[in-house]
mmCIF file of C-alpha atoms in Angstrom:
data_model
loop_
_atom_site.group_PDB
_atom_site.id
_atom_site.type_symbol
_atom_site.label_atom_id
_atom_site.label_comp_id
_atom_site.label_asym_id
_atom_site.label_seq_id
_atom_site.Cartn_x
_atom_site.Cartn_y
_atom_site.Cartn_z
ATOM 1 C CA ASP A 201 44.480 -37.984 -64.587
ATOM 2 C CA THR A 202 42.248 -35.093 -65.462
ATOM 3 C CA GLU A 203 38.937 -36.915 -65.679
ATOM 4 C CA VAL A 204 35.768 -36.704 -63.969
ATOM 5 C CA THR A 205 33.532 -39.806 -64.132
ATOM 6 C CA GLN A 206 29.856 -40.145 -63.774
ATOM 7 C CA THR A 207 27.586 -43.084 -63.477
ATOM 8 C CA PRO A 208 25.246 -44.018 -64.812
ATOM 9 C CA LYS A 209 25.500 -42.612 -68.364
ATOM 10 C CA HIS A 210 21.652 -42.883 -68.766
ATOM 11 C CA LEU A 211 18.756 -43.271 -66.261
ATOM 12 C CA VAL A 212 15.146 -43.810 -66.614
ATOM 13 C CA MET A 213 12.993 -43.621 -63.453
ATOM 14 C CA GLY A 214 9.516 -43.228 -62.481
ATOM 15 C CA MET A 215 8.118 -40.473 -60.384
ATOM 16 C CA THR A 216 7.973 -42.677 -57.181
ATOM 17 C CA ASN A 217 11.494 -44.273 -57.553
ATOM 18 C CA LYS A 218 14.613 -43.546 -55.526
ATOM 19 C CA LYS A 219 17.895 -43.444 -57.443
ATOM 20 C CA SER A 220 21.350 -41.838 -57.073
ATOM 21 C CA LEU A 221 23.839 -40.259 -59.586
ATOM 22 C CA LYS A 222 27.443 -40.865 -58.713
ATOM 23 C CA CYS A 223 30.473 -38.383 -59.631
ATOM 24 C CA GLU A 224 34.057 -39.353 -58.936
ATOM 25 C CA GLN A 225 37.451 -37.589 -59.496
ATOM 26 C CA HIS A 226 41.013 -38.528 -58.329
ATOM 27 C CA MET A 227 42.628 -35.152 -59.018
ATOM 28 C CA GLY A 228 42.811 -34.155 -55.506
ATOM 29 C CA HIS A 229 40.227 -31.325 -56.122
ATOM 30 C CA ARG A 230 38.434 -29.938 -53.102
ATOM 31 C CA ALA A 231 35.438 -28.366 -54.827
ATOM 32 C CA MET A 232 32.812 -30.317 -56.685
ATOM 33 C CA TYR A 233 29.537 -29.134 -58.402
ATOM 34 C CA TRP A 234 26.351 -30.445 -59.789
ATOM 35 C CA TYR A 235 24.813 -28.707 -62.713
ATOM 36 C CA LYS A 236 21.582 -29.354 -64.526
ATOM 37 C CA GLN A 237 21.255 -28.936 -68.297
ATOM 38 C CA LYS A 238 17.945 -28.966 -69.959
ATOM 39 C CA ALA A 239 17.849 -29.778 -73.819
ATOM 40 C CA LYS A 240 19.178 -26.884 -75.901
ATOM 41 C CA LYS A 241 19.917 -24.779 -72.690
ATOM 42 C CA PRO A 242 23.055 -23.808 -71.003
ATOM 43 C CA PRO A 243 24.099 -25.589 -67.684
ATOM 44 C CA GLU A 244 22.605 -24.175 -64.353
ATOM 45 C CA LEU A 245 24.473 -24.491 -61.138
ATOM 46 C CA MET A 246 22.631 -26.545 -58.594
ATOM 47 C CA PHE A 247 25.049 -27.319 -55.693
ATOM 48 C CA VAL A 248 28.619 -26.553 -54.751
ATOM 49 C CA TYR A 249 30.794 -28.475 -52.332
ATOM 50 C CA SER A 250 33.989 -27.000 -50.868
ATOM 51 C CA TYR A 251 35.912 -29.308 -48.689
ATOM 52 C CA GLU A 252 33.123 -31.714 -48.507
ATOM 53 C CA LYS A 253 30.957 -29.076 -47.080
ATOM 54 C CA LEU A 254 27.780 -27.822 -48.964
ATOM 55 C CA SER A 255 28.503 -24.124 -49.877
ATOM 56 C CA ILE A 256 26.056 -23.242 -52.494
ATOM 57 C CA ASN A 257 22.551 -24.503 -52.777
ATOM 58 C CA GLU A 258 20.844 -22.573 -55.571
ATOM 59 C CA SER A 259 17.323 -22.986 -54.319
ATOM 60 C CA VAL A 260 16.978 -26.522 -55.589
ATOM 61 C CA PRO A 261 13.859 -28.467 -54.659
ATOM 62 C CA SER A 262 14.519 -31.034 -51.738
ATOM 63 C CA ARG A 263 13.709 -33.939 -54.063
ATOM 64 C CA PHE A 264 17.357 -33.451 -55.041
ATOM 65 C CA SER A 265 19.624 -34.324 -52.286
ATOM 66 C CA PRO A 266 23.433 -34.075 -52.521
ATOM 67 C CA GLU A 267 26.006 -35.924 -50.566
ATOM 68 C CA CYS A 268 29.835 -35.608 -50.551
ATOM 69 C CA PRO A 269 30.893 -38.739 -48.477
ATOM 70 C CA ASN A 270 34.731 -37.946 -49.053
ATOM 71 C CA SER A 271 36.860 -35.529 -51.305
ATOM 72 C CA SER A 272 36.769 -37.739 -54.392
ATOM 73 C CA LEU A 273 33.100 -38.703 -54.437
ATOM 74 C CA LEU A 274 29.809 -36.606 -55.046
ATOM 75 C CA ASN A 275 26.416 -38.241 -55.100
ATOM 76 C CA LEU A 276 23.058 -36.851 -56.020
ATOM 77 C CA HIS A 277 20.262 -38.645 -54.558
ATOM 78 C CA LEU A 278 16.805 -38.516 -56.351
ATOM 79 C CA HIS A 279 13.383 -39.013 -55.053
ATOM 80 C CA ALA A 280 9.853 -38.325 -56.159
ATOM 81 C CA LEU A 281 11.044 -36.501 -59.225
ATOM 82 C CA GLN A 282 8.858 -34.872 -61.827
ATOM 83 C CA PRO A 283 8.846 -35.197 -65.570
ATOM 84 C CA GLU A 284 10.324 -31.710 -65.832
ATOM 85 C CA ASP A 285 13.387 -32.920 -63.976
ATOM 86 C CA SER A 286 14.442 -34.732 -67.178
ATOM 87 C CA ALA A 287 17.741 -33.369 -68.155
ATOM 88 C CA LEU A 288 21.493 -33.860 -68.405
ATOM 89 C CA TYR A 289 23.138 -33.715 -64.971
ATOM 90 C CA LEU A 290 26.774 -32.646 -64.952
ATOM 91 C CA CYS A 291 29.380 -32.925 -62.326
ATOM 92 C CA ALA A 292 32.431 -30.843 -62.275
ATOM 93 C CA SER A 293 35.441 -30.297 -59.978
ATOM 94 C CA SER A 294 38.106 -27.817 -59.444
ATOM 95 C CA PRO A 295 41.281 -27.631 -57.325
ATOM 96 C CA LEU A 296 39.537 -25.057 -55.117
ATOM 97 C CA TRP A 297 36.205 -23.390 -54.950
ATOM 98 C CA ASP A 298 37.669 -20.259 -56.809
ATOM 99 C CA LEU A 299 36.807 -18.926 -60.101
ATOM 100 C CA GLU A 300 40.446 -18.739 -61.061
ATOM 101 C CA GLU A 301 40.598 -22.637 -60.885
ATOM 102 C CA THR A 302 39.497 -24.495 -64.059
ATOM 103 C CA GLN A 303 36.377 -26.528 -63.661
ATOM 104 C CA TYR A 304 36.649 -30.031 -65.128
ATOM 105 C CA PHE A 305 33.350 -31.519 -66.168
ATOM 106 C CA GLY A 306 32.206 -35.134 -66.343
ATOM 107 C CA PRO A 307 30.266 -36.507 -69.461
ATOM 108 C CA GLY A 308 27.028 -36.215 -67.515
ATOM 109 C CA THR A 309 24.111 -38.535 -66.567
ATOM 110 C CA ARG A 310 21.129 -38.218 -68.880
ATOM 111 C CA LEU A 311 17.874 -38.668 -66.902
ATOM 112 C CA LEU A 312 14.506 -39.281 -68.062
ATOM 113 C CA VAL A 313 11.544 -39.216 -65.607
ATOM 114 C CA LEU A 314 8.372 -40.917 -66.695
ATOM 115 C CA ALA B 96 24.181 -9.804 -60.884
ATOM 116 C CA GLN B 97 26.278 -10.961 -63.831
ATOM 117 C CA SER B 98 24.858 -12.172 -67.237
ATOM 118 C CA VAL B 99 26.063 -13.212 -70.694
ATOM 119 C CA THR B 100 24.538 -12.827 -74.129
ATOM 120 C CA GLN B 101 25.510 -14.873 -77.128
ATOM 121 C CA PRO B 102 23.546 -13.248 -79.848
ATOM 122 C CA ASP B 103 24.121 -16.046 -82.426
ATOM 123 C CA ILE B 104 22.133 -19.375 -81.742
ATOM 124 C CA HIS B 105 23.351 -20.983 -84.809
ATOM 125 C CA ILE B 106 26.430 -20.286 -87.041
ATOM 126 C CA THR B 107 27.547 -22.157 -90.164
ATOM 127 C CA VAL B 108 30.902 -21.993 -91.462
ATOM 128 C CA SER B 109 32.741 -23.796 -94.144
ATOM 129 C CA GLU B 110 35.736 -25.965 -93.380
ATOM 130 C CA GLY B 111 39.004 -24.065 -93.513
ATOM 131 C CA ALA B 112 37.231 -20.734 -93.089
ATOM 132 C CA SER B 113 37.831 -18.284 -90.175
ATOM 133 C CA LEU B 114 35.299 -18.239 -87.157
ATOM 134 C CA GLU B 115 34.229 -15.726 -84.683
ATOM 135 C CA LEU B 116 31.621 -16.368 -81.927
ATOM 136 C CA ARG B 117 30.266 -13.474 -80.182
ATOM 137 C CA CYS B 118 29.890 -12.992 -76.457
ATOM 138 C CA ASN B 119 28.836 -9.857 -74.441
ATOM 139 C CA TYR B 120 28.624 -9.727 -70.688
ATOM 140 C CA SER B 121 27.203 -7.471 -68.148
ATOM 141 C CA TYR B 122 29.117 -7.195 -64.752
ATOM 142 C CA GLY B 123 30.084 -4.128 -62.807
ATOM 143 C CA ALA B 124 33.464 -5.090 -61.939
ATOM 144 C CA THR B 125 36.332 -6.939 -63.607
ATOM 145 C CA PRO B 126 34.679 -10.329 -64.766
ATOM 146 C CA TYR B 127 36.193 -13.799 -64.925
ATOM 147 C CA LEU B 128 35.274 -15.089 -68.453
ATOM 148 C CA PHE B 129 35.330 -18.393 -69.810
ATOM 149 C CA TRP B 130 34.736 -20.237 -73.220
ATOM 150 C CA TYR B 131 33.477 -23.930 -73.071
ATOM 151 C CA VAL B 132 32.817 -26.219 -75.866
ATOM 152 C CA GLN B 133 30.278 -29.245 -75.537
ATOM 153 C CA SER B 134 30.241 -31.980 -78.138
ATOM 154 C CA PRO B 135 26.983 -33.833 -78.585
ATOM 155 C CA GLY B 136 26.103 -36.015 -75.396
ATOM 156 C CA GLN B 137 29.367 -34.940 -73.755
ATOM 157 C CA GLY B 138 30.376 -32.745 -70.832
ATOM 158 C CA LEU B 139 31.944 -29.356 -71.130
ATOM 159 C CA GLN B 140 35.615 -28.657 -71.949
ATOM 160 C CA LEU B 141 37.190 -25.369 -71.188
ATOM 161 C CA LEU B 142 38.800 -23.768 -74.197
ATOM 162 C CA LEU B 143 40.193 -20.656 -72.565
ATOM 163 C CA LYS B 144 39.677 -18.207 -69.802
ATOM 164 C CA TYR B 145 40.546 -14.547 -68.870
ATOM 165 C CA PHE B 146 40.956 -12.943 -65.456
ATOM 166 C CA SER B 147 43.395 -10.188 -66.070
ATOM 167 C CA GLY B 148 46.432 -9.181 -67.934
ATOM 168 C CA ASP B 149 46.906 -9.582 -71.587
ATOM 169 C CA THR B 150 43.505 -9.148 -73.329
ATOM 170 C CA LEU B 151 44.223 -11.644 -76.037
ATOM 171 C CA VAL B 152 43.994 -15.044 -74.700
ATOM 172 C CA GLN B 153 45.295 -18.219 -76.323
ATOM 173 C CA GLY B 154 43.394 -21.469 -75.693
ATOM 174 C CA ILE B 155 43.470 -25.110 -76.662
ATOM 175 C CA LYS B 156 42.758 -26.446 -80.276
ATOM 176 C CA GLY B 157 43.829 -23.242 -81.884
ATOM 177 C CA PHE B 158 41.154 -20.985 -80.291
ATOM 178 C CA GLU B 159 41.761 -17.455 -79.092
ATOM 179 C CA ALA B 160 39.570 -14.714 -77.571
ATOM 180 C CA GLU B 161 39.929 -11.055 -77.017
ATOM 181 C CA PHE B 162 38.606 -9.308 -73.999
ATOM 182 C CA LYS B 163 37.332 -5.724 -74.939
ATOM 183 C CA ARG B 164 36.262 -3.825 -71.771
ATOM 184 C CA SER B 165 34.844 -0.970 -73.715
ATOM 185 C CA GLN B 166 32.485 -3.217 -75.679
ATOM 186 C CA SER B 167 31.841 -5.663 -72.895
ATOM 187 C CA SER B 168 32.842 -8.400 -75.187
ATOM 188 C CA PHE B 169 34.806 -11.604 -75.190
ATOM 189 C CA ASN B 170 34.708 -12.964 -78.675
ATOM 190 C CA LEU B 171 35.949 -16.312 -79.582
ATOM 191 C CA ARG B 172 38.047 -16.742 -82.872
ATOM 192 C CA LYS B 173 39.792 -19.496 -84.742
ATOM 193 C CA PRO B 174 41.529 -18.684 -88.089
ATOM 194 C CA SER B 175 40.657 -22.036 -89.802
ATOM 195 C CA VAL B 176 37.954 -24.328 -88.695
ATOM 196 C CA HIS B 177 37.972 -28.134 -88.880
ATOM 197 C CA TRP B 178 35.072 -30.420 -89.128
ATOM 198 C CA SER B 179 35.727 -31.584 -85.630
ATOM 199 C CA ASP B 180 34.879 -28.053 -84.322
ATOM 200 C CA ALA B 181 31.248 -28.634 -84.992
ATOM 201 C CA ALA B 182 29.718 -28.412 -81.379
ATOM 202 C CA GLU B 183 27.967 -26.082 -78.874
ATOM 203 C CA TYR B 184 29.934 -23.337 -77.456
ATOM 204 C CA PHE B 185 29.180 -21.509 -74.304
ATOM 205 C CA CYS B 186 30.565 -18.244 -73.029
ATOM 206 C CA ALA B 187 30.480 -17.859 -69.246
ATOM 207 C CA VAL B 188 31.046 -15.134 -66.739
ATOM 208 C CA GLY B 189 31.932 -15.381 -62.964
ATOM 209 C CA ALA B 190 31.976 -12.731 -60.245
ATOM 210 C CA SER B 191 35.415 -11.871 -59.193
ATOM 211 C CA GLY B 192 36.262 -11.808 -55.437
ATOM 212 C CA GLY B 193 37.247 -15.265 -54.721
ATOM 213 C CA GLY B 194 35.488 -18.073 -52.831
ATOM 214 C CA GLY B 195 33.733 -19.094 -56.083
ATOM 215 C CA ALA B 196 31.072 -16.473 -55.234
ATOM 216 C CA ASP B 197 27.835 -17.322 -57.388
ATOM 217 C CA GLY B 198 29.631 -19.813 -59.647
ATOM 218 C CA LEU B 199 29.522 -19.557 -63.353
ATOM 219 C CA THR B 200 26.757 -17.993 -65.468
ATOM 220 C CA PHE B 201 26.519 -19.414 -68.894
ATOM 221 C CA GLY B 202 25.255 -17.836 -72.030
ATOM 222 C CA LYS B 203 22.597 -19.692 -74.022
ATOM 223 C CA GLY B 204 25.194 -21.120 -76.302
ATOM 224 C CA THR B 205 26.057 -20.965 -80.047
ATOM 225 C CA HIS B 206 25.618 -23.960 -82.180
ATOM 226 C CA LEU B 207 28.520 -24.266 -84.660
ATOM 227 C CA ILE B 208 27.901 -26.086 -87.892
ATOM 228 C CA ILE B 209 30.702 -26.825 -90.203
ATOM 229 C CA GLN B 210 30.080 -27.201 -93.992
ATOM 230 C CA PRO B 211 32.302 -29.511 -96.105
#
């Protein structure tokens, strides 16, 4: 099983809503990542978790709150988002947090903030 | 800091023709180089990667790439494209040194269009 699953596939939320994105993998990977991809742009790294600990936070606003409750699950909690946060949010995992390890990407959650 | 340039925003190729997508990187030491493909509405799939060793790297779906240190390039090639190859292609570079460092830096992507 080399699959990373993400739910929901699509999400529409208002600026006052609180929602969460979920990412799951059962490959035994110990590194998990959140990327943000705006339309017609490349993915940009947001967060890296290694062994369930936050290892990189790329100066992401606090309205994005990641959580890694166990080695298979990664959440991204969203609160008070802005319309410019509308994007495709990609989750990825790799065996270890090491560039020699292949990152496997999920299909993404397409988020629209109204 | 590392950076990646993909000079071609769009490329149109006839089905069955050969393909070359260009990628130039900037990094002081030996880079980790990757090519990913993204179909519409999908996540990214790794085509191939280069860390060291043989500079000609074979990947999935019949793709290959050649690392040329003198030109700071890592161009992607395929001898004969299929309509299913139409997608967005991203070149990415990572800093060596282990521990994941700063993660991957992606180029802006090249949109590949296949003509029948």
